[in-house]
Short mmCIF file of C-alpha atoms and ligand atoms in Angstrom, two decimals:
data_model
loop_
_atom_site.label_atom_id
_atom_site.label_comp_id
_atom_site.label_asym_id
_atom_site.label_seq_id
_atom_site.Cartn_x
_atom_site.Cartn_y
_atom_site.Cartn_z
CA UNK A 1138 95.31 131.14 122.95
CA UNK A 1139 98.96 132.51 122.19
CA UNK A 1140 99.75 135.50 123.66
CA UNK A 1141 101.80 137.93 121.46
CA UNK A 1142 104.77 139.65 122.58
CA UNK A 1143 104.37 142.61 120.86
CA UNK A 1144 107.55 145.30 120.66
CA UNK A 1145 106.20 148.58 121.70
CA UNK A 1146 108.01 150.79 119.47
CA UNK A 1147 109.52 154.36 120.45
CA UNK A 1148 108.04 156.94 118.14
CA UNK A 1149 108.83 160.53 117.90
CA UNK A 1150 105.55 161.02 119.99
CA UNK A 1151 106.58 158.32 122.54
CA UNK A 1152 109.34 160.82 123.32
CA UNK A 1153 106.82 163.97 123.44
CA UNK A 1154 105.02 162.15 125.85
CA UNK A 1155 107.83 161.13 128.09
CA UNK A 1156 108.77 164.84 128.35
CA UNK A 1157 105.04 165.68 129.10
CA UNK A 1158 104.88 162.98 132.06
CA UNK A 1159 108.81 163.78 133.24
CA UNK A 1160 110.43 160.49 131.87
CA UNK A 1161 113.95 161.52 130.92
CA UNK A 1162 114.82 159.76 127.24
CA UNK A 1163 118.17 158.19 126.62
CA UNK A 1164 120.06 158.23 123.72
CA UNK A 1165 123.22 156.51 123.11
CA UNK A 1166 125.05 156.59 119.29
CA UNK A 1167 125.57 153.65 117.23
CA UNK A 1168 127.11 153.12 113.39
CA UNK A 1169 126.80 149.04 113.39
CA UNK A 1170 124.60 146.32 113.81
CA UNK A 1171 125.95 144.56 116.42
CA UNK A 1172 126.25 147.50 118.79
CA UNK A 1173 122.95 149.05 118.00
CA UNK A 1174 120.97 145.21 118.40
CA UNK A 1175 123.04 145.53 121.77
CA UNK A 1176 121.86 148.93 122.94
CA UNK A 1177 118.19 148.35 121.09
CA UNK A 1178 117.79 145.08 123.54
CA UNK A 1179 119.39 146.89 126.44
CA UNK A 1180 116.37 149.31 126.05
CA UNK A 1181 117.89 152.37 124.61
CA UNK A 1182 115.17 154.80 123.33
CA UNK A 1183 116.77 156.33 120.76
CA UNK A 1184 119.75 155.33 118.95
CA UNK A 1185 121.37 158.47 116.47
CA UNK A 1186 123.50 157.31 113.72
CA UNK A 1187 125.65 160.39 114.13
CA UNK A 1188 128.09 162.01 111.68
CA UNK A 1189 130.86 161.36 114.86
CA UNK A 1190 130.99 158.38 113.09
CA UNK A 1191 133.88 160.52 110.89
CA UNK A 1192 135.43 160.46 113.93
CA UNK A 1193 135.36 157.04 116.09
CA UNK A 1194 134.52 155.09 113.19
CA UNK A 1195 136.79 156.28 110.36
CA UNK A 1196 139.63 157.66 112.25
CA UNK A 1197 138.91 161.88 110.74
CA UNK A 1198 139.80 164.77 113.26
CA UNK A 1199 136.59 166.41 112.55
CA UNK A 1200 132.55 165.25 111.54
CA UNK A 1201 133.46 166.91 108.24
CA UNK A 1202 134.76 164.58 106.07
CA UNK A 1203 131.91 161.62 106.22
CA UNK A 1204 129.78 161.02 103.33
CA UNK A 1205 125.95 161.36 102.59
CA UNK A 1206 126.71 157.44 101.22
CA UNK A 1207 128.70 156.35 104.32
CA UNK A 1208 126.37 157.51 106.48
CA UNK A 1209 122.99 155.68 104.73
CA UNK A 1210 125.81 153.02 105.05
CA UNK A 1211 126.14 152.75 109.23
CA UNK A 1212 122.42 153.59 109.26
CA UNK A 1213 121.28 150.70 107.73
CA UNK A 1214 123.22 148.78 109.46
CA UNK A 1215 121.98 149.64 112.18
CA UNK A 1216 118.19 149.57 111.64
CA UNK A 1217 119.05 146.16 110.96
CA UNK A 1218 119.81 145.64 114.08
CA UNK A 1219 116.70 147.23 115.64
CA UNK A 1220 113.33 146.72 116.82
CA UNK A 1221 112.13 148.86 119.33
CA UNK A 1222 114.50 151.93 119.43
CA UNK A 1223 114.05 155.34 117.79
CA UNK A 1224 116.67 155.90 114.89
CA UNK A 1225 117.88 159.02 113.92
CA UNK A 1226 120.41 159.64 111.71
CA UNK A 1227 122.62 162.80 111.02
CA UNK A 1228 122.79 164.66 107.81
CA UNK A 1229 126.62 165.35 107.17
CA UNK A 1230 128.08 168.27 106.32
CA UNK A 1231 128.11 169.82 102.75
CA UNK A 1232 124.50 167.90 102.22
CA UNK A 1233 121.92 170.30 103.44
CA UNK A 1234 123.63 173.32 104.16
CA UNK A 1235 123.00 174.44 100.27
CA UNK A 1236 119.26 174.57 99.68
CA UNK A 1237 116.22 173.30 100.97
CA UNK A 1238 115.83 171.19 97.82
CA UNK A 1239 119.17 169.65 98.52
CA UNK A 1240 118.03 169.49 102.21
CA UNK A 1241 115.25 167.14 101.13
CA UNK A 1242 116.86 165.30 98.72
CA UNK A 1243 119.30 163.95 101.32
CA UNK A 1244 116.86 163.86 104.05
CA UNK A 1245 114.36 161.21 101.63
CA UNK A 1246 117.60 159.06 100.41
CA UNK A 1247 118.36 158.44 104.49
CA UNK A 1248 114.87 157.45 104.68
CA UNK A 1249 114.46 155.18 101.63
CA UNK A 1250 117.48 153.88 101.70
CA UNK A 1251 118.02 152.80 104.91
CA UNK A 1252 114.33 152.73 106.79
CA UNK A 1253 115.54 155.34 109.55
CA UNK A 1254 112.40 156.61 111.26
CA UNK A 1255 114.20 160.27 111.38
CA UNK A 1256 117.12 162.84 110.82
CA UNK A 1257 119.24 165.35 112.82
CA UNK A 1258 120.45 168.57 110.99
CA UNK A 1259 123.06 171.56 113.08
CA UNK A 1260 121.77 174.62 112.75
CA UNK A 1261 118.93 177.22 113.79
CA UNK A 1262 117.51 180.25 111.37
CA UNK A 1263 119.70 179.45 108.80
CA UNK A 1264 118.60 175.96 108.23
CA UNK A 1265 114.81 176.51 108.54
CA UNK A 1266 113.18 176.11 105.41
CA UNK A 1267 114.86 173.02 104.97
CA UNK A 1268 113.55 171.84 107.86
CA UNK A 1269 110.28 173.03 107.27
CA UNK A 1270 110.69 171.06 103.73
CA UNK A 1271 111.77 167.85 105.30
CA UNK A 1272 109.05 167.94 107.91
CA UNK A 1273 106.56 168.98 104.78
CA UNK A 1274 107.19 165.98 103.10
CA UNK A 1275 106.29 163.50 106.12
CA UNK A 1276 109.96 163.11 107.57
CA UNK A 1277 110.61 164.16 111.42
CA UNK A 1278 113.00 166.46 112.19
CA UNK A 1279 115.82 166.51 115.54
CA UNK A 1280 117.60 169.60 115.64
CA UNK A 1281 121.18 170.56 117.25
CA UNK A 1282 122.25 173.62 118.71
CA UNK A 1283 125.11 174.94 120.96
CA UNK A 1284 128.27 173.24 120.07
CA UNK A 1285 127.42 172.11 116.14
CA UNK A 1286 130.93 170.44 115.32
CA UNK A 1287 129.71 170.68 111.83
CA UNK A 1288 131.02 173.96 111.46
CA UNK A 1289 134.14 173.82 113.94
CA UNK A 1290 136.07 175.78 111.99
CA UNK A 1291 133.71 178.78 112.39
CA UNK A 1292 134.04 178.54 116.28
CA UNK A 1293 137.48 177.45 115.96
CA UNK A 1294 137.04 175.50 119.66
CA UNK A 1295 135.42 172.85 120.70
CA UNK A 1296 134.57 174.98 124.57
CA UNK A 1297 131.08 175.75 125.74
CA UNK A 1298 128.93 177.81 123.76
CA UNK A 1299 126.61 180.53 124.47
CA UNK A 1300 127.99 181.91 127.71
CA UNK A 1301 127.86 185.39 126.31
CA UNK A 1302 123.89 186.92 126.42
CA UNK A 1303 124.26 187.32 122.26
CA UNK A 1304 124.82 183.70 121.66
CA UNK A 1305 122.32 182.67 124.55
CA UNK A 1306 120.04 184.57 122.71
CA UNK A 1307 120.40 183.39 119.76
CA UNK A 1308 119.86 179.95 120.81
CA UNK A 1309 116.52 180.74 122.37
CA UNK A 1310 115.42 182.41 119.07
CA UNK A 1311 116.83 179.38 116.98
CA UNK A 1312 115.18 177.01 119.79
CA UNK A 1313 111.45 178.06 119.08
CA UNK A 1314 111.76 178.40 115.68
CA UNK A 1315 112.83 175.19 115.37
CA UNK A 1316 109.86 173.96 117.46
CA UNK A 1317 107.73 176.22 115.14
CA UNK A 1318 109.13 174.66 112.33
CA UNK A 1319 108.27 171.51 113.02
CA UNK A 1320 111.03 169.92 115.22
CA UNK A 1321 109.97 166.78 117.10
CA UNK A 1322 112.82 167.50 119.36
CA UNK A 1323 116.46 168.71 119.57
CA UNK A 1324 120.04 168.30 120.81
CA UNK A 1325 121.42 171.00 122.81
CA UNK A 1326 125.31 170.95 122.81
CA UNK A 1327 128.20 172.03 125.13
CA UNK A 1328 125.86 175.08 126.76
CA UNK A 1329 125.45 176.07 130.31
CA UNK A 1330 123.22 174.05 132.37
CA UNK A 1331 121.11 177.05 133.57
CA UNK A 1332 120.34 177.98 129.99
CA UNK A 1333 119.28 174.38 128.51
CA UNK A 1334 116.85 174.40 131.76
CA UNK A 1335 115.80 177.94 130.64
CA UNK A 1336 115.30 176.43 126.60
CA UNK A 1337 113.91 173.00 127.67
CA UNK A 1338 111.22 174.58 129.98
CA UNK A 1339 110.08 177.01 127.45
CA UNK A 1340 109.42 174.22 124.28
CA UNK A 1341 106.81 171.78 124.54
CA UNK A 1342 109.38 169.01 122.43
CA UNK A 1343 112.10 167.03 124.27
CA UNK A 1344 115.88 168.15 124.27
CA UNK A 1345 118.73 166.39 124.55
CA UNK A 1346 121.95 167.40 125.99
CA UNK A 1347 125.28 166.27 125.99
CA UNK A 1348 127.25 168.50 128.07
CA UNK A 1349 124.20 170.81 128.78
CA UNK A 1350 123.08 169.73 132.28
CA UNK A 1351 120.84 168.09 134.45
CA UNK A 1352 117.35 169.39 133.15
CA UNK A 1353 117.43 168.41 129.40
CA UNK A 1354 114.36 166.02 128.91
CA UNK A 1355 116.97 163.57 127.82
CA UNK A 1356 120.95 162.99 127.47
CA UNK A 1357 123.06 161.77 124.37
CA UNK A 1358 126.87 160.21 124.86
CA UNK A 1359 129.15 158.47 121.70
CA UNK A 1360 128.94 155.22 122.92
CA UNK A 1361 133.07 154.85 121.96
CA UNK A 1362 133.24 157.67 124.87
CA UNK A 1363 130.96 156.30 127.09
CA UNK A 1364 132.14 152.72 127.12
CA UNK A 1365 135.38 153.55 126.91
CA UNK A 1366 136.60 152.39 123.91
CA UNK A 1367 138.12 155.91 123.24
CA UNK A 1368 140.01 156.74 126.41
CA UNK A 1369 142.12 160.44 124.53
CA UNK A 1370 138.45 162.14 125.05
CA UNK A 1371 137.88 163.05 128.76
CA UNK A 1372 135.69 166.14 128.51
CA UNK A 1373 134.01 167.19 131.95
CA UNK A 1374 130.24 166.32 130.98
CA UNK A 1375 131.21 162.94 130.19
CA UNK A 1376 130.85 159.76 132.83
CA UNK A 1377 132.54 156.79 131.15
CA UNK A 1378 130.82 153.51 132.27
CA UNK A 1379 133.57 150.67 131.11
CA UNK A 1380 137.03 150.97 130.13
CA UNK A 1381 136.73 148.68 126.99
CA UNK A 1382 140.03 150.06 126.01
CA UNK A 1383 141.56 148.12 128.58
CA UNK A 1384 139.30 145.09 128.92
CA UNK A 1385 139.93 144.18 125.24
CA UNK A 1386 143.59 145.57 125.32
CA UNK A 1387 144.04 142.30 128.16
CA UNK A 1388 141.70 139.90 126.18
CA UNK A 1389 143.92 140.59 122.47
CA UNK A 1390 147.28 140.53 124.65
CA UNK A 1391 145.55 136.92 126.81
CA UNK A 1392 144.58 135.50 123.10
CA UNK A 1393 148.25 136.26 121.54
CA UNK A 1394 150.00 134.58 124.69
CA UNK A 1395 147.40 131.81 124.12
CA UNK A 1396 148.47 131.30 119.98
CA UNK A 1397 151.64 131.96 121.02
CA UNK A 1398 152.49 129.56 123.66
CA UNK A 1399 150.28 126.69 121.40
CA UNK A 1400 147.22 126.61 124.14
CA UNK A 1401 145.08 128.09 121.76
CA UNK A 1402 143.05 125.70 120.20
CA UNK A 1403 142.87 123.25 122.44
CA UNK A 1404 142.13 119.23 122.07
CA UNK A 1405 138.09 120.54 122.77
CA UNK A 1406 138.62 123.44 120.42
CA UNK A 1407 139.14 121.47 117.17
CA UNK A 1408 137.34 119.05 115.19
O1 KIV B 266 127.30 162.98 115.85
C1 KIV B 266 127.03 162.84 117.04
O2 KIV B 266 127.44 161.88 117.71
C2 KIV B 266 126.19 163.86 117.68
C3 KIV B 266 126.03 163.79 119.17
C4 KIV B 266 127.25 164.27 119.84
C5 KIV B 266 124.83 164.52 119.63
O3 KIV B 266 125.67 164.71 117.02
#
């Protein structure tokens, strides 16, 4: 008798039930196969596709310029690359912000088109019907609040959100509606720690921080900051595992000397 290695899959309840029994849930990005196969065998829970691929991917200043098209792009890359990981992707700016029919619209061609099991929209009050509509039609919903870079140039900073009892408010209010709604869990962004503890012990879903402390259910980093890849980025919540920046800086310098001084290929190294 053969005995099957099955691949347990992470679903969207997987992660409820991690919060319920006190597992913390990582979550690392990813906008290519090879990375995301990588982090999917390293056994990364979730994987987002996020919209910083505008930034450490193409090079942009901000998440606003990436495409509804570019992103279904990166995110079917990486599915490809996947077996066992959650993937969510982000809906950019400019394609949900609208309507709730547009909402959809964009949430369903992320699905169909590139087999995502789920997508991440910024936003509390002000995006809820269309995330009501999106859960409606069968597609689960991550929500992000605090620091929402889509709409940087309403804060006009990048700093820490919600220090001031208005904002902190708000974010409880938008927090359990989005629960209410429909949410299967949410990022929490750049807030104090003593307020995403306050948020994360009053839902029943898992959030995520990235910059919001120790008692998020989960945490989030861009893998390009977190490996090290982009060394200009050295925010306080971030611990940076590698520095890639350098390790492939000496391989690229190692390989040129190598060409350069006729080493590279060798008598083994040719056919
Ligand atoms: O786009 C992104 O990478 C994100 C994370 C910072 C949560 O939204």
């Amino acid at each position: 008798m053969s005995i099957s290695k099955e691949i347990k899959r992470i679903t969207t309840n997987t992660l409820q039930k991690m919060k319920a029994n006190g597992e913390k849930i990582s979550m690392l990005t990813a906008y290519d196969f090879s990375f995301a196969k990588t982090f999917d065998e390293a056994g990364i829970d979730v994987i987002l596709v996020g919209d910083s691929a505008s930034n450490v991917m193409a090079g942009h200043e901000t998440t606003l310029p990436i495409t509804l098209d570019q992103m279904i792009y990166h995110a079917s890359s990486v599915i490809r690359g996947v077996s066992r990981s959650l993937v969510v992707v982000d809906l950019p700016f400019g394609c949900y912000q609208g309507n709730s029919k547009e909402a959809l619209i964009s949430a369903v061609r992320i699905m169909k088109e590139t087999g995502a099991h789920a997508v991440k929209l910024e936003g509390g009050e002000e995006i809820l019907e269309s995330v009501k509509r999106i859960v409606a039609a069968g597609i689960p919903v991550m929500g992000h609040l605090g620091l929402t870079p889509q709409s940087i140039y309403k804060f006009g900073t990048y700093t820490v959100r919600a220090r001031e009892e208005a904002e902190a408010n708000k974010l409880r209010h938008d927090a359990k509606l989005l629960e209410e709604a429909g949410a299967f869990a949410m990022v929490l962004e750049k807030i104090p720690a003593q307020l995403a503890k306050e948020v994360s012990e009053s839902l029943i879903v898992p959030t995520i921080g990235i910059g919001a402390g120790k008692h998020c259910d989960g945490q989030v980093l861009v893998m390009h900051d977190m490996l090290g890849i982009n060394t200009e980025f050295k925010p306080r919540f971030l611990r940076q595992y590698l520095n890639l920046h350098e390790q492939i800086t000496g391989a690229v310098q190692h390989y040129i000397r190598d060409v350069k001084s006729n080493d590279f290929p060798s008598d083994q190294e040719q056919y």
